[in-house]
Short mmCIF file of C-alpha atoms in Angstrom, two decimals:
data_model
loop_
_atom_site.label_atom_id
_atom_site.label_comp_id
_atom_site.label_asym_id
_atom_site.label_seq_id
_atom_site.Cartn_x
_atom_site.Cartn_y
_atom_site.Cartn_z
CA MET A 1 -22.38 20.03 0.92
CA TYR A 2 -19.60 18.76 -0.01
CA LYS A 3 -17.30 15.97 1.74
CA LEU A 4 -13.08 16.18 1.59
CA GLY A 5 -11.76 12.78 1.77
CA ILE A 6 -8.16 12.53 3.63
CA ASP A 7 -5.62 9.07 2.78
CA VAL A 8 -2.32 9.94 4.52
CA GLY A 9 0.22 6.87 2.91
CA GLY A 10 3.68 6.39 3.63
CA THR A 11 4.45 7.87 0.76
CA ASN A 12 1.78 10.20 -0.28
CA THR A 13 -0.91 12.08 0.93
CA ASP A 14 -4.90 12.24 -0.96
CA ALA A 15 -7.43 14.18 -0.84
CA VAL A 16 -10.08 14.17 -3.18
CA LEU A 17 -13.93 16.12 -2.40
CA ILE A 18 -17.39 14.59 -3.37
CA ASP A 19 -20.66 16.60 -4.73
CA GLU A 20 -23.73 15.56 -2.97
CA GLN A 21 -24.01 13.13 -6.36
CA ASP A 22 -21.15 11.63 -5.25
CA ALA A 23 -18.62 12.86 -7.86
CA VAL A 24 -15.46 13.56 -7.93
CA VAL A 25 -15.05 16.69 -8.40
CA ALA A 26 -11.41 16.83 -7.69
CA ALA A 27 -8.37 15.01 -5.96
CA VAL A 28 -4.59 16.11 -5.39
CA LYS A 29 -1.77 13.63 -4.55
CA ARG A 30 0.61 15.08 -1.92
CA PRO A 31 3.61 14.35 -0.62
CA THR A 32 3.60 13.20 2.81
CA SER A 33 5.64 15.06 5.60
CA ASP A 34 7.67 13.89 8.53
CA ASP A 35 5.15 15.00 10.43
CA ILE A 36 1.78 13.99 8.95
CA TYR A 37 -0.30 17.58 9.24
CA THR A 38 2.18 19.65 6.53
CA GLY A 39 0.92 16.96 4.61
CA ILE A 40 -2.35 17.08 5.34
CA MET A 41 -2.72 20.57 4.39
CA ASP A 42 -0.70 20.44 1.34
CA ALA A 43 -3.25 18.42 0.36
CA VAL A 44 -6.76 20.15 0.84
CA ASP A 45 -5.48 23.78 0.30
CA ALA A 46 -4.46 21.62 -3.10
CA VAL A 47 -8.20 20.03 -3.81
CA LEU A 48 -10.10 23.21 -2.60
CA GLU A 49 -7.95 25.16 -4.88
CA ALA A 50 -8.57 22.73 -8.19
CA SER A 51 -11.84 22.66 -7.16
CA GLY A 52 -12.01 25.54 -6.93
CA ALA A 53 -15.42 25.00 -3.80
CA ASP A 54 -16.47 27.44 -0.88
CA ARG A 55 -14.12 25.70 1.75
CA ALA A 56 -17.34 26.77 4.55
CA LEU A 57 -20.34 23.79 1.92
CA ILE A 58 -17.27 21.43 3.59
CA GLY A 59 -19.87 19.78 5.47
CA ARG A 60 -17.74 16.38 6.34
CA ALA A 61 -14.30 15.53 6.37
CA MET A 62 -13.61 12.07 6.65
CA LEU A 63 -9.83 11.46 7.74
CA GLY A 64 -7.93 7.34 6.49
CA THR A 65 -3.58 7.34 9.26
CA THR A 66 -1.62 5.44 9.56
CA GLN A 67 0.08 6.96 12.66
CA CYS A 68 -1.23 3.92 15.18
CA THR A 69 0.39 1.11 13.16
CA ASN A 70 3.35 3.75 12.78
CA ALA A 71 3.76 3.05 16.21
CA ILE A 72 3.45 0.34 16.50
CA VAL A 73 5.39 -1.06 14.70
CA GLU A 74 8.21 2.38 15.35
CA ARG A 75 7.69 1.86 19.03
CA ARG A 76 7.59 5.36 18.82
CA ASN A 77 5.56 8.21 21.27
CA LEU A 78 3.39 5.08 23.14
CA ALA A 79 1.23 5.00 26.31
CA SER A 80 2.43 3.35 29.80
CA VAL A 81 0.24 0.94 30.35
CA ALA A 82 -1.14 -1.25 33.11
CA VAL A 83 -2.14 -4.94 32.07
CA LEU A 84 -5.18 -6.40 34.90
CA ARG A 85 -6.31 -10.54 33.33
CA VAL A 86 -9.32 -11.59 35.56
CA GLY A 87 -9.29 -15.38 34.93
CA ALA A 88 -6.93 -16.75 37.58
CA PRO A 89 -6.20 -19.78 38.50
CA ALA A 90 -7.28 -20.89 34.90
CA SER A 91 -4.64 -18.62 32.66
CA VAL A 92 -1.55 -17.91 35.18
CA GLY A 93 0.81 -20.91 33.19
CA ILE A 94 0.14 -17.48 30.65
CA PRO A 95 1.66 -14.80 31.49
CA PRO A 96 -0.07 -11.87 29.63
CA MET A 97 2.41 -10.14 27.08
CA VAL A 98 4.62 -13.09 26.44
CA ASP A 99 5.74 -13.66 24.04
CA TRP A 100 5.72 -9.89 22.68
CA ALA A 101 9.49 -8.43 21.92
CA ASP A 102 11.20 -6.31 24.93
CA ASP A 103 10.81 -3.10 23.26
CA LEU A 104 7.44 -3.94 22.40
CA ALA A 105 6.20 -4.81 25.92
CA ALA A 106 7.93 -2.47 27.55
CA VAL A 107 4.88 -0.65 27.32
CA SER A 108 3.76 -2.30 30.75
CA GLN A 109 4.50 -0.57 33.98
CA GLY A 110 2.60 -3.87 35.71
CA SER A 111 0.64 -6.71 34.76
CA ALA A 112 -1.28 -8.96 37.41
CA ILE A 113 -3.95 -12.22 37.54
CA ILE A 114 -6.67 -12.05 40.02
CA GLU A 115 -9.19 -15.45 39.82
CA GLY A 116 -13.07 -14.23 38.92
CA GLY A 117 -13.42 -15.36 35.00
CA PHE A 118 -16.20 -17.50 33.99
CA GLU A 119 -16.43 -20.81 31.90
CA TYR A 120 -17.34 -20.87 27.73
CA ASP A 121 -21.23 -20.63 28.52
CA GLY A 122 -21.26 -18.13 31.03
CA ARG A 123 -21.15 -20.41 34.31
CA ARG A 124 -18.48 -18.58 37.11
CA LEU A 125 -15.01 -20.03 35.99
CA ALA A 126 -14.46 -18.49 40.11
CA ALA A 127 -15.21 -15.77 42.31
CA PHE A 128 -13.86 -11.49 40.97
CA ASP A 129 -11.07 -11.00 43.97
CA GLU A 130 -12.25 -7.52 44.04
CA GLY A 131 -9.67 -6.81 47.21
CA ALA A 132 -6.02 -7.95 44.18
CA CYS A 133 -8.21 -5.85 42.28
CA ARG A 134 -8.90 -3.09 44.28
CA ALA A 135 -5.20 -3.53 45.28
CA PHE A 136 -3.29 -3.93 42.22
CA PHE A 137 -4.91 -0.34 40.90
CA GLU A 138 -3.20 1.10 43.66
CA GLY A 139 -0.19 -0.15 43.20
CA VAL A 140 0.04 1.85 39.57
CA ARG A 141 -1.60 4.47 40.52
CA GLY A 142 0.81 7.44 38.82
CA LYS A 143 2.60 5.51 37.66
CA VAL A 144 0.90 4.60 34.28
CA ASP A 145 -1.26 6.80 31.47
CA ALA A 146 -3.87 4.10 29.92
CA VAL A 147 -4.77 0.54 31.49
CA ALA A 148 -5.74 -2.82 29.67
CA LEU A 149 -8.42 -4.63 31.29
CA SER A 150 -9.18 -8.66 30.50
CA CYS A 151 -10.92 -11.42 31.24
CA VAL A 152 -11.27 -15.33 30.41
CA PHE A 153 -15.09 -15.50 28.31
CA SER A 154 -15.08 -11.40 28.57
CA THR A 155 -17.21 -11.51 25.65
CA VAL A 156 -19.15 -14.37 26.30
CA ARG A 157 -20.29 -12.33 30.33
CA ASP A 158 -18.56 -9.66 30.93
CA ASP A 159 -20.10 -8.54 34.92
CA ASP A 160 -16.08 -8.78 35.80
CA GLU A 161 -14.68 -6.58 33.12
CA ARG A 162 -17.79 -3.76 33.71
CA ARG A 163 -16.57 -4.32 37.62
CA ALA A 164 -12.46 -4.72 37.25
CA ALA A 165 -13.49 -1.23 34.91
CA GLU A 166 -15.05 0.64 37.85
CA VAL A 167 -12.65 -0.27 40.19
CA ALA A 168 -9.82 1.28 38.63
CA ARG A 169 -11.21 4.38 37.41
CA GLU A 170 -12.24 4.85 42.00
CA VAL A 171 -8.81 4.96 41.86
CA LEU A 172 -6.96 6.17 39.23
CA GLY A 173 -9.90 8.20 38.16
CA ASP A 174 -11.46 10.20 34.98
CA LYS A 175 -7.85 11.03 33.22
CA VAL A 176 -6.52 7.47 33.04
CA HIS A 177 -7.58 5.39 30.26
CA LEU A 178 -9.10 2.20 29.89
CA SER A 179 -8.81 -0.04 26.97
CA VAL A 180 -11.63 -3.15 28.35
CA SER A 181 -11.01 -6.76 25.83
CA SER A 182 -14.29 -8.07 25.79
CA GLU A 183 -15.13 -4.08 23.50
CA ILE A 184 -12.43 -5.46 21.42
CA GLY A 185 -11.24 -8.33 20.51
CA SER A 186 -13.22 -11.88 19.43
CA MET A 187 -12.97 -15.52 21.17
CA GLY A 188 -9.34 -15.74 21.82
CA LEU A 189 -8.32 -14.80 25.46
CA VAL A 190 -4.68 -13.84 24.51
CA GLU A 191 -4.90 -12.20 21.47
CA ARG A 192 -8.14 -11.01 22.70
CA GLU A 193 -5.45 -9.75 25.78
CA ASN A 194 -3.07 -7.96 23.50
CA ALA A 195 -5.07 -6.13 20.83
CA THR A 196 -6.81 -4.46 24.21
CA ILE A 197 -2.70 -3.74 25.44
CA LEU A 198 -2.03 -2.29 22.06
CA ASN A 199 -5.33 -0.41 22.03
CA ALA A 200 -4.56 1.20 25.94
CA ALA A 201 -0.63 2.07 24.23
CA LEU A 202 -2.48 4.02 21.30
CA ASN A 203 -4.24 6.00 24.17
CA GLU A 204 -1.32 8.83 23.86
CA VAL A 205 -1.21 8.72 19.90
CA SER A 206 -4.80 8.90 19.24
CA ARG A 207 -5.85 11.62 21.25
CA ARG A 208 -3.48 13.66 18.83
CA PHE A 209 -3.70 12.98 16.01
CA THR A 210 -8.04 13.46 16.19
CA GLU A 211 -7.36 16.40 17.79
CA GLY A 212 -4.55 18.08 15.65
CA PHE A 213 -6.91 16.94 12.46
CA ALA A 214 -9.37 19.22 14.00
CA GLU A 215 -7.59 21.90 14.93
CA SER A 216 -6.27 21.54 11.17
CA LEU A 217 -8.69 21.45 9.09
CA ALA A 218 -10.42 24.84 11.43
CA ALA A 219 -7.01 26.96 10.42
CA LYS A 220 -7.69 25.92 7.26
CA GLY A 221 -11.09 27.94 7.58
CA ILE A 222 -13.50 24.17 7.85
CA THR A 223 -15.21 24.75 10.26
CA GLU A 224 -18.53 23.48 9.76
CA ALA A 225 -17.56 19.98 8.98
CA GLU A 226 -18.52 16.35 11.07
CA VAL A 227 -15.40 15.12 11.33
CA TYR A 228 -15.00 11.37 10.95
CA LEU A 229 -12.32 8.74 11.06
CA SER A 230 -11.79 5.20 8.85
CA GLN A 231 -11.74 2.53 11.21
CA ASN A 232 -10.30 -1.12 9.23
CA ASP A 233 -13.44 -3.02 8.46
CA GLY A 234 -14.16 -0.23 5.50
CA THR A 235 -16.08 2.69 7.57
CA LEU A 236 -16.52 5.55 9.70
CA MET A 237 -16.09 5.65 12.82
CA THR A 238 -16.36 9.65 15.18
CA MET A 239 -13.67 10.58 17.27
CA GLU A 240 -14.63 10.39 20.56
CA HIS A 241 -14.72 6.74 18.83
CA ALA A 242 -11.59 6.49 17.52
CA ARG A 243 -10.06 8.59 20.95
CA ARG A 244 -12.22 4.66 22.74
CA TYR A 245 -10.35 2.10 19.91
CA PRO A 246 -6.88 3.84 18.36
CA ILE A 247 -6.48 0.28 17.33
CA LEU A 248 -9.46 0.23 14.21
CA THR A 249 -7.99 2.34 12.75
CA ILE A 250 -5.15 0.01 11.58
CA ALA A 251 -5.68 -1.63 8.18
CA CYS A 252 -8.12 1.31 6.98
CA GLY A 253 -6.04 1.79 4.67
CA PRO A 254 -5.95 -0.92 2.23
CA THR A 255 -9.42 -0.78 3.36
CA ASN A 256 -10.28 2.11 2.44
CA SER A 257 -8.94 1.33 -1.27
CA ILE A 258 -10.98 -2.11 -1.23
CA ARG A 259 -14.14 0.52 -1.11
CA GLY A 260 -13.01 3.06 -3.13
CA ALA A 261 -12.47 0.79 -5.65
CA SER A 262 -16.36 -0.92 -5.60
CA TYR A 263 -16.92 2.92 -6.27
CA LEU A 264 -14.90 3.59 -8.87
CA THR A 265 -15.61 -0.12 -11.14
CA GLY A 266 -19.10 -0.61 -9.98
CA VAL A 267 -17.86 -3.39 -9.14
CA ASP A 268 -18.54 -5.79 -6.06
CA ASP A 269 -16.18 -9.00 -6.31
CA ALA A 270 -12.58 -8.38 -6.68
CA ILE A 271 -9.32 -8.57 -6.34
CA VAL A 272 -8.00 -5.06 -5.43
CA ILE A 273 -5.16 -4.54 -6.11
CA ASP A 274 -3.75 -1.00 -3.76
CA VAL A 275 0.11 0.31 -5.28
CA GLY A 276 1.36 2.04 -2.83
CA GLY A 277 5.69 3.37 -3.15
CA THR A 278 6.60 0.84 -2.02
CA THR A 279 4.57 -1.79 -1.20
CA THR A 280 0.83 -3.72 -2.87
CA ASP A 281 -1.87 -3.99 -1.43
CA LEU A 282 -4.60 -7.06 -1.60
CA GLY A 283 -7.60 -6.77 -0.41
CA ILE A 284 -11.13 -9.12 -1.31
CA LEU A 285 -13.91 -7.32 -2.25
CA SER A 286 -16.84 -8.61 -0.93
CA ASN A 287 -20.64 -7.73 -1.34
CA GLY A 288 -19.27 -4.24 -2.02
CA PHE A 289 -17.10 -3.91 1.07
CA PRO A 290 -13.68 -5.71 1.92
CA ARG A 291 -12.91 -9.78 3.45
CA GLU A 292 -13.02 -10.28 6.92
CA SER A 293 -9.50 -12.33 7.64
CA GLY A 294 -10.72 -15.23 9.96
CA VAL A 295 -7.31 -16.69 11.28
CA ALA A 296 -5.18 -14.05 14.08
CA VAL A 297 -3.70 -11.26 12.26
CA ASN A 298 0.11 -9.71 12.97
CA ILE A 299 0.68 -6.65 14.46
CA GLY A 300 4.69 -5.05 14.50
CA GLY A 301 4.66 -8.40 16.35
CA VAL A 302 2.26 -9.08 18.48
CA ARG A 303 -0.58 -11.56 17.41
CA THR A 304 -4.36 -10.33 17.71
CA ASN A 305 -8.15 -11.24 16.97
CA PHE A 306 -9.91 -7.54 16.15
CA ARG A 307 -11.84 -7.57 12.99
CA MET A 308 -9.24 -6.73 10.07
CA PRO A 309 -9.15 -7.13 6.29
CA ASP A 310 -8.83 -9.83 4.79
CA VAL A 311 -5.46 -7.84 2.75
CA LEU A 312 -1.16 -9.44 1.23
CA SER A 313 1.13 -7.29 1.39
CA ILE A 314 3.91 -7.50 -0.46
CA GLY A 315 7.58 -4.90 -1.46
CA LEU A 316 6.47 -4.05 -4.29
CA GLY A 317 5.59 0.21 -5.51
CA GLY A 318 6.12 2.39 -7.51
CA GLY A 319 9.59 3.19 -5.89
CA SER A 320 10.84 -0.11 -5.12
CA VAL A 321 14.29 0.16 -6.75
CA VAL A 322 15.17 -2.51 -8.90
CA ARG A 323 19.20 -4.06 -8.72
CA VAL A 324 19.61 -6.05 -13.62
CA SER A 325 22.04 -8.57 -12.89
CA GLU A 326 23.38 -10.36 -15.80
CA ASN A 327 24.32 -14.18 -15.60
CA ALA A 328 26.59 -16.17 -16.36
CA ASP A 329 24.55 -18.11 -19.82
CA GLY A 330 23.85 -14.34 -21.22
CA THR A 331 20.02 -13.87 -19.34
CA VAL A 332 19.24 -10.96 -17.42
CA SER A 333 17.88 -11.70 -14.13
CA ALA A 334 16.88 -8.14 -11.66
CA THR A 335 15.15 -7.55 -8.57
CA VAL A 336 12.86 -6.02 -7.33
CA GLY A 337 12.21 -4.56 -4.15
CA PRO A 338 11.27 -4.21 -0.85
CA ASP A 339 13.42 -1.42 -0.76
CA SER A 340 10.93 2.00 -1.68
CA VAL A 341 12.72 5.57 -2.63
CA GLY A 342 9.53 6.19 -0.74
CA TYR A 343 8.09 9.91 -0.49
CA GLN A 344 11.56 10.87 -2.18
CA ILE A 345 10.98 9.65 -5.81
CA ALA A 346 10.49 12.92 -7.26
CA GLU A 347 13.79 13.68 -6.32
CA ARG A 348 15.40 9.81 -6.18
CA ALA A 349 14.39 8.04 -9.57
CA LEU A 350 16.54 7.87 -13.10
CA VAL A 351 12.56 10.30 -14.66
CA PHE A 352 12.61 12.68 -12.48
CA GLY A 353 16.64 13.19 -12.49
CA GLY A 354 17.34 11.42 -10.05
CA ASP A 355 20.22 8.17 -10.19
CA THR A 356 17.82 5.31 -8.81
CA CYS A 357 16.33 2.75 -10.46
CA THR A 358 13.21 2.39 -9.81
CA ALA A 359 9.33 0.29 -10.77
CA THR A 360 8.64 3.15 -12.35
CA ASP A 361 11.76 3.92 -14.11
CA VAL A 362 10.88 0.86 -15.56
CA ALA A 363 7.04 1.28 -16.52
CA VAL A 364 8.66 4.84 -18.52
CA ARG A 365 11.30 2.35 -20.21
CA LEU A 366 8.32 0.15 -21.27
CA GLY A 367 6.55 2.38 -23.00
CA MET A 368 3.80 1.65 -18.85
CA ALA A 369 3.59 5.01 -17.57
CA GLU A 370 4.20 9.04 -19.01
CA VAL A 371 5.62 10.48 -15.48
CA GLY A 372 9.05 12.96 -15.48
CA ASP A 373 10.71 12.46 -18.38
CA ALA A 374 10.57 9.75 -20.65
CA SER A 375 14.26 11.07 -22.00
CA LEU A 376 16.02 10.57 -18.88
CA VAL A 377 15.24 6.48 -18.55
CA ALA A 378 16.96 6.01 -22.73
CA GLY A 379 19.77 4.95 -21.71
CA LEU A 380 18.38 1.69 -19.60
CA PRO A 381 19.26 -0.82 -21.62
CA LEU A 382 15.31 -2.69 -23.12
CA ALA A 383 16.11 -6.33 -21.60
CA HIS A 384 16.79 -5.10 -18.03
CA ALA A 385 13.98 -2.83 -17.72
CA GLU A 386 11.62 -6.79 -19.88
CA ALA A 387 13.64 -8.47 -16.22
CA ALA A 388 12.45 -6.24 -14.39
CA MET A 389 8.71 -6.55 -15.33
CA GLU A 390 9.17 -10.02 -15.46
CA THR A 391 10.15 -10.11 -11.76
CA ILE A 392 7.62 -7.69 -11.62
CA ARG A 393 4.54 -9.39 -12.73
CA ALA A 394 5.60 -12.95 -10.99
CA MET A 395 5.14 -11.27 -7.67
CA VAL A 396 1.66 -10.08 -8.34
CA GLU A 397 0.31 -12.79 -10.23
CA ASP A 398 1.70 -15.03 -6.94
CA ALA A 399 -0.78 -12.46 -4.91
CA ILE A 400 -3.67 -12.92 -7.22
CA ASP A 401 -3.00 -17.21 -6.40
CA VAL A 402 -2.14 -16.47 -2.78
CA MET A 403 -5.93 -14.43 -2.87
CA LYS A 404 -8.26 -16.96 -4.91
CA VAL A 405 -10.10 -19.19 -2.95
CA SER A 406 -10.83 -20.72 -5.24
CA SER A 407 -8.64 -21.21 -9.47
CA ASP A 408 -11.60 -19.97 -11.27
CA PRO A 409 -10.09 -16.37 -13.57
CA ILE A 410 -11.06 -13.37 -10.65
CA ASP A 411 -12.00 -9.23 -12.22
CA VAL A 412 -9.05 -7.18 -10.70
CA VAL A 413 -8.84 -4.08 -9.26
CA LEU A 414 -5.86 -2.14 -10.16
CA VAL A 415 -5.79 1.68 -7.95
CA GLY A 416 -3.68 3.67 -5.97
CA GLY A 417 -1.11 6.16 -7.85
CA GLY A 418 2.27 3.18 -8.13
CA ALA A 419 -0.40 1.07 -9.88
CA ILE A 420 1.36 2.13 -13.55
CA VAL A 421 3.25 -0.15 -12.80
CA LEU A 422 1.87 -3.22 -13.64
CA PRO A 423 1.01 -4.35 -16.28
CA GLN A 424 -3.00 -4.69 -17.25
CA ASP A 425 -2.99 -8.85 -18.45
CA LEU A 426 -2.17 -10.98 -16.05
CA ALA A 427 -2.55 -14.00 -15.11
CA GLY A 428 -5.68 -15.92 -13.15
CA THR A 429 -7.80 -13.33 -13.69
CA ARG A 430 -11.40 -12.98 -16.35
CA GLN A 431 -10.87 -8.60 -16.78
CA VAL A 432 -8.64 -6.08 -14.67
CA LEU A 433 -10.40 -2.84 -14.45
CA ALA A 434 -7.90 0.95 -14.21
CA PRO A 435 -10.46 3.12 -13.73
CA GLU A 436 -10.28 6.69 -13.40
CA HIS A 437 -9.13 8.77 -9.98
CA ALA A 438 -7.64 5.11 -9.14
CA GLY A 439 -4.41 6.98 -7.67
CA CYS A 440 -7.02 8.71 -5.31
CA ALA A 441 -9.10 5.47 -4.98
CA ASN A 442 -8.23 5.63 -0.67
CA ALA A 443 -9.37 8.88 -0.73
CA ILE A 444 -12.63 8.54 -2.27
CA GLY A 445 -13.05 5.43 -0.20
CA SER A 446 -12.67 7.57 2.99
CA ALA A 447 -15.01 10.53 1.64
CA LEU A 448 -18.35 7.56 1.05
CA SER A 449 -17.01 5.36 3.83
CA LYS A 450 -20.74 3.59 5.75
CA VAL A 451 -21.07 2.72 9.00
CA SER A 452 -20.98 -0.35 10.39
CA GLY A 453 -21.64 -3.17 13.07
CA THR A 454 -20.94 -5.84 14.45
CA TYR A 455 -22.83 -8.70 16.20
CA GLU A 456 -21.01 -11.65 18.09
CA GLU A 457 -21.93 -14.62 20.14
CA LEU A 458 -21.70 -18.54 21.03
CA VAL A 459 -24.84 -20.65 20.01
CA ASP A 460 -25.97 -24.36 21.25
CA TYR A 461 -27.96 -25.23 17.74
CA ASP A 462 -28.94 -27.42 20.19
CA ALA A 463 -30.69 -24.87 22.01
CA VAL A 464 -31.19 -22.89 19.50
CA PRO A 465 -32.56 -23.85 16.30
CA ARG A 466 -30.22 -22.71 13.43
CA ASP A 467 -32.06 -20.45 10.86
CA GLU A 468 -33.70 -18.66 14.50
CA ALA A 469 -30.13 -17.68 15.46
CA LEU A 470 -28.93 -16.52 12.21
CA ALA A 471 -31.77 -14.19 12.06
CA ALA A 472 -31.26 -13.12 15.51
CA ALA A 473 -27.76 -11.86 14.89
CA ARG A 474 -28.71 -10.10 11.09
CA ALA A 475 -30.93 -7.93 13.68
CA ALA A 476 -28.68 -7.25 16.34
CA ALA A 477 -26.51 -6.63 13.30
CA ILE A 478 -28.63 -3.94 11.90
CA GLU A 479 -29.68 -2.41 14.92
CA ALA A 480 -26.11 -1.57 15.73
CA ALA A 481 -25.83 -0.19 12.47
CA VAL A 482 -27.75 2.43 13.21
CA ALA A 483 -26.54 2.20 16.85
CA ALA A 484 -23.74 3.68 15.67
CA GLY A 485 -25.64 6.70 13.56
CA ALA A 486 -26.93 4.18 10.17
CA VAL A 487 -30.24 6.07 8.71
CA PRO A 488 -32.47 2.37 9.65
CA GLU A 489 -33.66 2.10 6.34
CA THR A 490 -30.20 1.99 4.18
CA VAL A 491 -28.95 -0.80 6.19
CA VAL A 492 -28.57 -4.09 4.27
CA VAL A 493 -25.61 -6.93 6.30
CA VAL A 494 -22.80 -7.49 4.82
CA ASP A 495 -22.05 -10.59 5.65
CA VAL A 496 -23.36 -13.31 8.67
CA GLU A 497 -21.71 -16.72 9.13
CA ASP A 498 -21.06 -19.18 11.52
CA VAL A 499 -18.08 -21.63 12.40
CA PRO A 500 -18.55 -24.64 14.03
CA LEU A 501 -16.50 -24.76 18.16
CA ALA A 502 -15.60 -29.03 18.15
CA TYR A 503 -14.60 -28.08 21.08
CA TYR A 504 -16.89 -27.12 23.53
CA PRO A 505 -20.66 -28.97 24.05
CA GLY A 506 -22.79 -30.01 21.57
CA HIS A 507 -23.19 -28.04 18.84
CA THR A 508 -21.89 -24.91 19.48
CA ASN A 509 -20.97 -22.32 17.08
CA ARG A 510 -19.69 -19.38 16.94
CA VAL A 511 -22.03 -17.00 14.33
CA LYS A 512 -21.13 -13.32 13.17
CA ALA A 513 -22.95 -10.76 11.43
CA ARG A 514 -22.05 -7.24 9.51
CA ALA A 515 -24.01 -4.59 8.68
CA ALA A 516 -23.68 -1.78 6.97
CA GLY A 517 -25.71 2.11 6.07
CA ASP A 518 -25.37 5.48 4.73
CA LEU A 519 -24.95 8.00 7.55
CA ALA A 520 -27.36 9.88 9.22
#
């Protein structure tokens, strides 16, 4: 049996085929198409041709996609949403979507804050107003495709959210998608609510790409494969899970690359630099998995707090446009990006006969890469190419410094199709690795992803000793991973942490744990 991994980027769609020994049989790149699926199917055809494998022997197909990210950023194909918060009178001072841009806030076809919710310790804040809840849903019936439900401290106690969901089903029926905040976000009402609304708005997008991917594979004769989607913690989820929680696919591209980098190098702790055609993503590989961000993450201008990788993106890629100017003192300076020729690099870059100088052209001129026709950049002044490379070096070294947690040198792994534009003697690094198949590390990471489980709880160490609380968190995370489909004996705890919450009485801590294992 083979595993097929596909990752759709802004410039290229990568596909890999991996055998039962987890060896890479074939890896290909194809330009990403405007409709996404043409590029996916071109990549599938190419990897099958390159491998000579029988498509009937593909037992699993994994997809990493930017569809949800693009939909939010571009404000495109978003569903109409009704937003209900259970939290009056305590939370009425900050209404839902108060700081959203108008064009994105337009997804809401009605919002309300009703009485109910809880304190941090589970004590009731106010009685749940079921009458107001029912009246709200009756008022939006026939007007919305999805519902976003949030409640004060629902991550501690979700009684009111669950009852509100039951009422929504009774009034609106089964066809309306329900997005419940306690299943999506972490502590922090506004950020958790924001993530829940975005998740609801992505309902139609998720339906299209999940159904479309499965149908496209079937059209290519891949009918025996179990289909999975990559999520943003470096692990997999089922098609049904992706339909319910499409927001979890956001940032799966960088996490796939981080997981792929670990597999290709055998390194478990490093900075992974994934260079695409337009941007470069830097992420931290910690214990073989992406390090999770500890702060609120901005998505399309909206602050959210669901689990996201700690990733830094800069406007540098293989297709980044290079502009050079000569200074009054005779020196040369250069800018690189942030604009890029993107997936048109094979038409517009100098080495391919185009008329635009890109970072790839600079790398070829300096003898760092063998791409296209080097004679076509022979006329590029060496001083100009060197100035551009110094700019590239400075951009990456500055980004490495931002990601590091100490001044000690750290291993760096270069992946992505655009990695050829980076020098390998970067300041602040112990060693810079550029493994074989690095250009398709994202698709490899998708194909080899594991299944995860997470746990989060507020614990008062005056009531429960710290060691006991952490042990319980580890056990709960392992249980969640097994429930998600992991083979029990392969599950390991990836990380566990506790964060003191000084604004709570006693010794209250937020305890989090994550575990992952091989897919059953």
